[in-house]
mmCIF file of C-alpha atoms in Angstrom:
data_model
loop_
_atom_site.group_PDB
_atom_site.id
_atom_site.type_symbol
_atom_site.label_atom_id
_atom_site.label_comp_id
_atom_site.label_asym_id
_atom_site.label_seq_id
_atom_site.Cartn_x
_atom_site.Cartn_y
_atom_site.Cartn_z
ATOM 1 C CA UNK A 86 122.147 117.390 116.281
ATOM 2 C CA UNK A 87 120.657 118.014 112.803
ATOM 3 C CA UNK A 88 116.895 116.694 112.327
ATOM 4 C CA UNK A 89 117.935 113.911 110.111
ATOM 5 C CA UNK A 90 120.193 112.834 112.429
ATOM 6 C CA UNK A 91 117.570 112.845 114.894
ATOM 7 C CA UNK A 92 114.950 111.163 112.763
ATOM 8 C CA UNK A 93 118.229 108.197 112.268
ATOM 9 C CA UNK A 94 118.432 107.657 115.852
ATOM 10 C CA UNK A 95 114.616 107.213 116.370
ATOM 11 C CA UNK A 96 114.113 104.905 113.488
ATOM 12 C CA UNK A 97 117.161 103.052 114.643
ATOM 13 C CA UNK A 98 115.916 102.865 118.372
ATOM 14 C CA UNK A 99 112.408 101.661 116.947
ATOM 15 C CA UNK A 100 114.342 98.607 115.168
ATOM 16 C CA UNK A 101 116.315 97.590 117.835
ATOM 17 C CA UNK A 102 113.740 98.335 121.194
ATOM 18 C CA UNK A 103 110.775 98.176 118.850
ATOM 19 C CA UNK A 104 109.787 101.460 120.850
ATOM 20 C CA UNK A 105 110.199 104.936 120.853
ATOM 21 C CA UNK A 106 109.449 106.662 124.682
ATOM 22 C CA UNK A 107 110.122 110.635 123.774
ATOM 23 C CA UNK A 108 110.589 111.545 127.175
ATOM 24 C CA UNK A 109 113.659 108.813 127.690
ATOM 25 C CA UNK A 110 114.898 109.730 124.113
ATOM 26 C CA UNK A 111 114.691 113.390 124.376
ATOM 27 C CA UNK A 112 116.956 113.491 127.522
ATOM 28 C CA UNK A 113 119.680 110.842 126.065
ATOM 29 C CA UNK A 114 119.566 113.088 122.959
ATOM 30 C CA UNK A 115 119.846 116.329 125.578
ATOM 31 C CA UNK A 116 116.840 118.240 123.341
ATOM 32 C CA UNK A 117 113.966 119.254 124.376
ATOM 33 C CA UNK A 118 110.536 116.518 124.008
ATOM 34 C CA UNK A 119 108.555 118.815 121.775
ATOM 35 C CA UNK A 120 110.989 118.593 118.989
ATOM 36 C CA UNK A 121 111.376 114.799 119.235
ATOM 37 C CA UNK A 122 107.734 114.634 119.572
ATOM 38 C CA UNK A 123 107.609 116.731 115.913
ATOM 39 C CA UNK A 124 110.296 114.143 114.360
ATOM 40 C CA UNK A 125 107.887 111.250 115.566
ATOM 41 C CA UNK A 126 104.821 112.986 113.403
ATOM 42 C CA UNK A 127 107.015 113.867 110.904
ATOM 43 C CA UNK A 128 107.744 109.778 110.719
ATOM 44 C CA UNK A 129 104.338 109.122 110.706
ATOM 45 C CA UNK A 130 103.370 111.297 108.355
ATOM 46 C CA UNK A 131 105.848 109.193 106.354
ATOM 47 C CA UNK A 132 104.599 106.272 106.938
ATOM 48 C CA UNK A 133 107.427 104.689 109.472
ATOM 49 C CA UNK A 134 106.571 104.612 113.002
ATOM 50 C CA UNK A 135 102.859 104.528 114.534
ATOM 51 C CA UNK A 136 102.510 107.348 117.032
ATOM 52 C CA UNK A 137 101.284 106.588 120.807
ATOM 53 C CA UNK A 138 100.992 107.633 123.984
ATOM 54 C CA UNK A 139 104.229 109.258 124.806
ATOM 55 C CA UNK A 140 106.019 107.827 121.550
ATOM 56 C CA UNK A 141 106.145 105.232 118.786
ATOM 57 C CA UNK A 142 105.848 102.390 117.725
ATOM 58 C CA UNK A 143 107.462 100.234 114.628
ATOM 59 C CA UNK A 144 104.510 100.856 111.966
ATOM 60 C CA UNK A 145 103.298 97.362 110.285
ATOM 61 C CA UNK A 146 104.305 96.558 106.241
ATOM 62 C CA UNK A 147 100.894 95.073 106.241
ATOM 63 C CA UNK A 148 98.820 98.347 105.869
ATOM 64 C CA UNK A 149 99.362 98.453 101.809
ATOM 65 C CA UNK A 150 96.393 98.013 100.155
ATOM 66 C CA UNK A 151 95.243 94.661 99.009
ATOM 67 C CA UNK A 152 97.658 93.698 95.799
ATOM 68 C CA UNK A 153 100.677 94.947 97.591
ATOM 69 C CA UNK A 154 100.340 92.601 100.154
ATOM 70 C CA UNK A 155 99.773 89.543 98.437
ATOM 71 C CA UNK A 156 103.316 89.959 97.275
ATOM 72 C CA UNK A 157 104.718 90.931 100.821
ATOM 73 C CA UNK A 158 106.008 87.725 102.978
ATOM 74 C CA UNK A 159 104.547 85.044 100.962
ATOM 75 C CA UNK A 160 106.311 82.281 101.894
ATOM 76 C CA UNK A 161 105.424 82.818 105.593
ATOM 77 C CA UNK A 162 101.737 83.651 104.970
ATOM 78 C CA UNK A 163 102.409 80.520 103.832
ATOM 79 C CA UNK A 164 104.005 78.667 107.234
ATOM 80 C CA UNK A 165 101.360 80.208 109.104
ATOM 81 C CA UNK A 166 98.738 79.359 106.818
ATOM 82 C CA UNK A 167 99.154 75.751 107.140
ATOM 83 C CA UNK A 168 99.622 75.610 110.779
ATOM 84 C CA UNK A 169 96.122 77.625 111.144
ATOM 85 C CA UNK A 170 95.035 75.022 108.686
ATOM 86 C CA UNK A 171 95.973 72.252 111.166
ATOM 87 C CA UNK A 172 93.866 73.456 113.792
ATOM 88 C CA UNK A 173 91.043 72.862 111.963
ATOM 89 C CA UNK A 174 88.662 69.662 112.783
ATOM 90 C CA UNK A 175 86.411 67.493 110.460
ATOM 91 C CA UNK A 176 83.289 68.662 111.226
ATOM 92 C CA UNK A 177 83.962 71.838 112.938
ATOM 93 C CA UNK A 178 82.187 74.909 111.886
ATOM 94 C CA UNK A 179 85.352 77.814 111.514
ATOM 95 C CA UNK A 180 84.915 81.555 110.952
ATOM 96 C CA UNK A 181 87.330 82.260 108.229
ATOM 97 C CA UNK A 182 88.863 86.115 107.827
ATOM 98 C CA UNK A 183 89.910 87.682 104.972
ATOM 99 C CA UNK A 184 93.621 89.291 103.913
ATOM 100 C CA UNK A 185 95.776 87.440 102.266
ATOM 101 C CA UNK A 186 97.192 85.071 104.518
ATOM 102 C CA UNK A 187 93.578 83.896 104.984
ATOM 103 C CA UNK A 188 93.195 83.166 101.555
ATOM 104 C CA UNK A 189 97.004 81.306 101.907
ATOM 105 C CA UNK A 190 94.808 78.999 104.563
ATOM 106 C CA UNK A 191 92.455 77.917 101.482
ATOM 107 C CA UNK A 192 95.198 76.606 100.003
ATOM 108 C CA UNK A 193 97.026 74.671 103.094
ATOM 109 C CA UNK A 194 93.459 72.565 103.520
ATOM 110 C CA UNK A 195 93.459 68.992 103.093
ATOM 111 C CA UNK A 196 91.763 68.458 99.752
ATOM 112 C CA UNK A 197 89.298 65.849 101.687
ATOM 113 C CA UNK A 198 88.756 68.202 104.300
ATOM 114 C CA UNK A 199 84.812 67.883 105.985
ATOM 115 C CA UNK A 200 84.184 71.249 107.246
ATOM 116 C CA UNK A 201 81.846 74.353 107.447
ATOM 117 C CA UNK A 202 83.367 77.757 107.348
ATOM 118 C CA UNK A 203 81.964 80.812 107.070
ATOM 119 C CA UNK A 204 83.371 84.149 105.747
ATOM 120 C CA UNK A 205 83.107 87.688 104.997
ATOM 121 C CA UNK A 206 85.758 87.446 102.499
ATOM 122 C CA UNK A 207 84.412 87.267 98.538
ATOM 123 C CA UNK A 208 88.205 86.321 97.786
ATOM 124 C CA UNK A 209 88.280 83.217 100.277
ATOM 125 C CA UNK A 210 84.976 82.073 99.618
ATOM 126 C CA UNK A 211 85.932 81.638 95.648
ATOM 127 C CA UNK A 212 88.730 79.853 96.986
ATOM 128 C CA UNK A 213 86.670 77.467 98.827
ATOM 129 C CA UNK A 214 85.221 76.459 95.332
ATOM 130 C CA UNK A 215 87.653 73.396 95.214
ATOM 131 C CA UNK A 216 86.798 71.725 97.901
ATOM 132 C CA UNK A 217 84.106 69.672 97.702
ATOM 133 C CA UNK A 218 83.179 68.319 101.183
ATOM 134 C CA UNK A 219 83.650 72.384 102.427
ATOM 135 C CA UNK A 220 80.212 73.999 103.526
ATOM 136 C CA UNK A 221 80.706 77.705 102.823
ATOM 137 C CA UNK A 222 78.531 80.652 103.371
ATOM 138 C CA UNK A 223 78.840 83.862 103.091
ATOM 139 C CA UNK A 224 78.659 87.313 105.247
ATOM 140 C CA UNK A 225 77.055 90.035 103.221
ATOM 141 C CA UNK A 226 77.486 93.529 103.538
ATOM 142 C CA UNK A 227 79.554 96.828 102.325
ATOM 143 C CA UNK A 228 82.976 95.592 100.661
ATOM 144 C CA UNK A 229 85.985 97.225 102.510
ATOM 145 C CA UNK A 230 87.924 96.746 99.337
ATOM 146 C CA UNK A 231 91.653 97.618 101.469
ATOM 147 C CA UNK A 232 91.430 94.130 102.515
ATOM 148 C CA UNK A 233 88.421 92.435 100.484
ATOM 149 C CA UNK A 234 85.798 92.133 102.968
ATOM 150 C CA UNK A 235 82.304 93.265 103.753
ATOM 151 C CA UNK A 236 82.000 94.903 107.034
ATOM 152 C CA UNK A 237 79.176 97.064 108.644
ATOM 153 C CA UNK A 238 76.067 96.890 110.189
ATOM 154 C CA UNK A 239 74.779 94.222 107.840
ATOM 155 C CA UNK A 240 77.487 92.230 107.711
ATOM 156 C CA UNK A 241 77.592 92.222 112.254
ATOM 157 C CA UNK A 242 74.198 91.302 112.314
ATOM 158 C CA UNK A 243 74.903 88.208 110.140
ATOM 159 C CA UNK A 244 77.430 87.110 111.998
ATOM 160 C CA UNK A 245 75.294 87.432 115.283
ATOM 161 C CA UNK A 246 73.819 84.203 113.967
ATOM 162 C CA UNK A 247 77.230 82.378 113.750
ATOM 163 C CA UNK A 248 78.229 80.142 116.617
ATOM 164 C CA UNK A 249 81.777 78.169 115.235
ATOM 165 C CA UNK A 250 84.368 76.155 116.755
ATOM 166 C CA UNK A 251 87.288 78.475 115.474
ATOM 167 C CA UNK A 252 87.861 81.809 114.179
ATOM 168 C CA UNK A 253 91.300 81.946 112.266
ATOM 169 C CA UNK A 254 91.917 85.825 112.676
ATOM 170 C CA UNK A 255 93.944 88.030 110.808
ATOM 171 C CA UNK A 256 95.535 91.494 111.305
ATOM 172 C CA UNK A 257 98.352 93.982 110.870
ATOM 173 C CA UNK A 258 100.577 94.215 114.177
ATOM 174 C CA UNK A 259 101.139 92.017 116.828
ATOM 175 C CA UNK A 260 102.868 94.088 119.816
ATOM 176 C CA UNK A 261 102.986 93.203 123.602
ATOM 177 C CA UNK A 262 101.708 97.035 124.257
ATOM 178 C CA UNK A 263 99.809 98.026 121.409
ATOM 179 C CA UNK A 264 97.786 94.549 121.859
ATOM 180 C CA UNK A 265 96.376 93.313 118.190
ATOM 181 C CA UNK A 266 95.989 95.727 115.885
ATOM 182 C CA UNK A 267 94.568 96.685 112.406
ATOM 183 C CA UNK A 268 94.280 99.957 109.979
ATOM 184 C CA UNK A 269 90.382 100.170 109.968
ATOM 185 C CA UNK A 270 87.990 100.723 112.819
ATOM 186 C CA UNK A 271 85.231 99.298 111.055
ATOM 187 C CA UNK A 272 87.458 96.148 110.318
ATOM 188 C CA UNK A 273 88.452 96.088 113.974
ATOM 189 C CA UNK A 274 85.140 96.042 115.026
ATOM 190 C CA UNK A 275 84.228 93.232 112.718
ATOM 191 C CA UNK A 276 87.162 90.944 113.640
ATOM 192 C CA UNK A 277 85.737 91.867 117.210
ATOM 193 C CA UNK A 278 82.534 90.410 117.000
ATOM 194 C CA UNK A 279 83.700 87.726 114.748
ATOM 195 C CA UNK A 280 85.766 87.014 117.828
ATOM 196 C CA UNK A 281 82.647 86.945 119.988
ATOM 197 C CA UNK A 282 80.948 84.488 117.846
ATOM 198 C CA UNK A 283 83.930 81.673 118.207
ATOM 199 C CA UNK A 284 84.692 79.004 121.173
ATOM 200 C CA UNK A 285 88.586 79.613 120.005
ATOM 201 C CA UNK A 286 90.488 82.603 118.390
ATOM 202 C CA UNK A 287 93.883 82.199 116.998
ATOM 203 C CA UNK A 288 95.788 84.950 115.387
ATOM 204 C CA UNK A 289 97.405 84.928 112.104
ATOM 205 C CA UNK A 290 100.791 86.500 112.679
ATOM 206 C CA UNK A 291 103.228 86.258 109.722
ATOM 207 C CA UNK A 292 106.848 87.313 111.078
ATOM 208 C CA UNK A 293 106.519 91.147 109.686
ATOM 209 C CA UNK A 294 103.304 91.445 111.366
ATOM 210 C CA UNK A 295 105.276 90.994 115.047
ATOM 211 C CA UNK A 296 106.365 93.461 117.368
ATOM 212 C CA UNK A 297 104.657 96.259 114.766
ATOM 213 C CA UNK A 298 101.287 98.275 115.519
ATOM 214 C CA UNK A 299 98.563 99.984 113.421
ATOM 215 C CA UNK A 300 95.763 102.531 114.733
ATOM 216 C CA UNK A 301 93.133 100.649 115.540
ATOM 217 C CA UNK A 302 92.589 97.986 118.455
ATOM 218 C CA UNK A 303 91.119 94.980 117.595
ATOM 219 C CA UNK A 304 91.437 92.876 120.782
ATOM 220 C CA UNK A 305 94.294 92.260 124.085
ATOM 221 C CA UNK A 306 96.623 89.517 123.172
ATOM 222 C CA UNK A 307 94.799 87.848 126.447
ATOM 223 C CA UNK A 308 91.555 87.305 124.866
ATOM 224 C CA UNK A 309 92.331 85.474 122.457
ATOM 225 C CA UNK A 310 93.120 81.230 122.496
ATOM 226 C CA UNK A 311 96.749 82.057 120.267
ATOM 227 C CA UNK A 312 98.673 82.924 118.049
ATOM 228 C CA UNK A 313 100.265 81.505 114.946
ATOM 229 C CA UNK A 314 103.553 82.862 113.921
ATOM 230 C CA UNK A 315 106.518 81.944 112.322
ATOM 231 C CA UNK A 316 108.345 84.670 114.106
ATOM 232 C CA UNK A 317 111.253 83.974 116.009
ATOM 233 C CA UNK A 318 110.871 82.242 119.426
ATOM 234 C CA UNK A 319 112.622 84.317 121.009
ATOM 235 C CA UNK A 320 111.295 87.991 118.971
ATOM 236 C CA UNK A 321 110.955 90.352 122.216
ATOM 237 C CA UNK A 322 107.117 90.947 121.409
ATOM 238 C CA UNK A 323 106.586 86.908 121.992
ATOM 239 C CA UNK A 324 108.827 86.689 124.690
ATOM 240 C CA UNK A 325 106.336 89.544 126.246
ATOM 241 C CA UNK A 326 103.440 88.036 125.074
ATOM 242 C CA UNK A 327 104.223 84.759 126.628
ATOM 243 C CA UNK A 328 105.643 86.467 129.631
ATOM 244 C CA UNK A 329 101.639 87.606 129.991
ATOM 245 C CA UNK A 330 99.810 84.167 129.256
ATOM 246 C CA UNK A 331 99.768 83.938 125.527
ATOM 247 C CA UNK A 332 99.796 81.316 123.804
ATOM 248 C CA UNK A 333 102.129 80.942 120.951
ATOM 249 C CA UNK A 334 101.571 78.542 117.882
ATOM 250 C CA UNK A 335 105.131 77.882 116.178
ATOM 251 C CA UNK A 336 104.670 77.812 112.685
ATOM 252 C CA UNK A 337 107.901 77.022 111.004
ATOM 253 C CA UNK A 338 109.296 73.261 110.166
ATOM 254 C CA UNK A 339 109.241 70.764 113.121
ATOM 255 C CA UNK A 340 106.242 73.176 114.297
ATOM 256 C CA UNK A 341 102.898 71.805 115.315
ATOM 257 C CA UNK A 342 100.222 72.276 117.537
ATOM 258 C CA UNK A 343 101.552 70.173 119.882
ATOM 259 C CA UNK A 344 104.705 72.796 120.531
ATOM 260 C CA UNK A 345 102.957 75.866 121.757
ATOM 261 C CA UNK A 346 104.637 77.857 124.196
ATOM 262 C CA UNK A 347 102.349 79.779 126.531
#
């Protein structure tokens, strides 16, 4: 079998299993697991698979940097951003990422809405300039510009001083083995303790984000209250995910709060 051929099968098996085990692969393909293991960082090199332990994994669209993405799965940034928006109380005091389906949450509010929220996001907090009865402060700190937010030290130690209702949390991939998953370690670590300053974490999962991974962990699907997608029900990474305990938030029409699966 000719490399490209080979490199065909594994991208196919990644679509369809939304895994690559080289071991398994390498003895249906009858070739030995060092070569398959080249194709796989050959892929990733490419930019289409994540590498892992023993394989691969489908590699998330939502890696590209910041203006890409805002054109990438709009309209269900969109569906997830207004069931996210829905979980938000008058009152309540909500840690608001950044990314662009963040910013797509601005937009879903209630124009009447009574609310604090706090980000580290320059993009969301101009947002928030609409709405009048919206309390919004700002985290400080070094701008990651891939996803326009500050992150670092100064920006952790701010948020030490945080304690909200919510935290409306974005990343890259959503996968039952990889866990939740972004393209920064700095930005995992901030979504981390962003995480640690909230009663309740959802996720926001648009459909391309699930069953995909990126390098860096940011939590286990477990610790977290949810997560909002507009995925299908019955996507193998949710069935998984709900398999284990996790709460899913549908986020499509006739969706609500009131229909999680978990």
């Amino acid at each position: 079998m000719l490399a490209a051929e080979r490199r065909d099968v594994l991208l196919s098996r990644l679509r369809t299993a939304g895994k690559v085990v080289a071991k398994e692969i390498a003895a249906e393909l009858g070739v030995a697991e060092d070569m398959i293991r080249r194709d796989l960082r050959e892929l990733a090199a490419a930019g289409l698979c994540q590498r892992v332990y023993g394989g691969a994994l489908p590699v998330s669209p939502a890696v590209a940097d910041y203006a890409t993405r805002a054109t990438v799965a709009t309209s269900s940034k969109e569906r997830v951003a207004a069931a996210a928006a829905a979980l938000i109380r008058p009152g309540a005091t909500v840690l608001l990422d950044g990314g662009t389906t963040a910013l797509a949450v601005t937009a879903a509010l209630p124009a009447d809405l009574a609310a604090t929220i706090v980000t580290h996001s320059p993009t969301v907090a101009a947002a928030l300039v609409g709405h009048p009865a919206v309390d919004v402060y700002v985290l400080g700190g070094r701008l990651f510009k891939h996803s326009a937010v500050t992150c670092g030290a100064a920006t952790a130690e701010a948020a030490r001083g945080i304690s909200a209702d919510l935290f409306l949390m974005g990343v890259t991939g959503v996968h039952e083995e990889a866990g939740l998953t972004t393209g920064d370690p700095d930005e995992a670590a901030m979504k981390r303790t962003l995480a640690g300053r909230a009663a309740d974490t959802y996720v926001l999962a648009s459909s391309e984000k699930v069953g995909t991974a990126s390098p860096f962990t940011v939590l286990p699907p477990a610790e977290v209250t949810g997560i909002v997608t507009d995925a299908d029900p019955e996507h193998p990474a949710l069935r998984s995910l709900r398999a284990g305990g996790v709460s899913v938030v549908p986020a499509f029409p006739g969706g609500s709060e009131g229909n999680r699966s978990g």
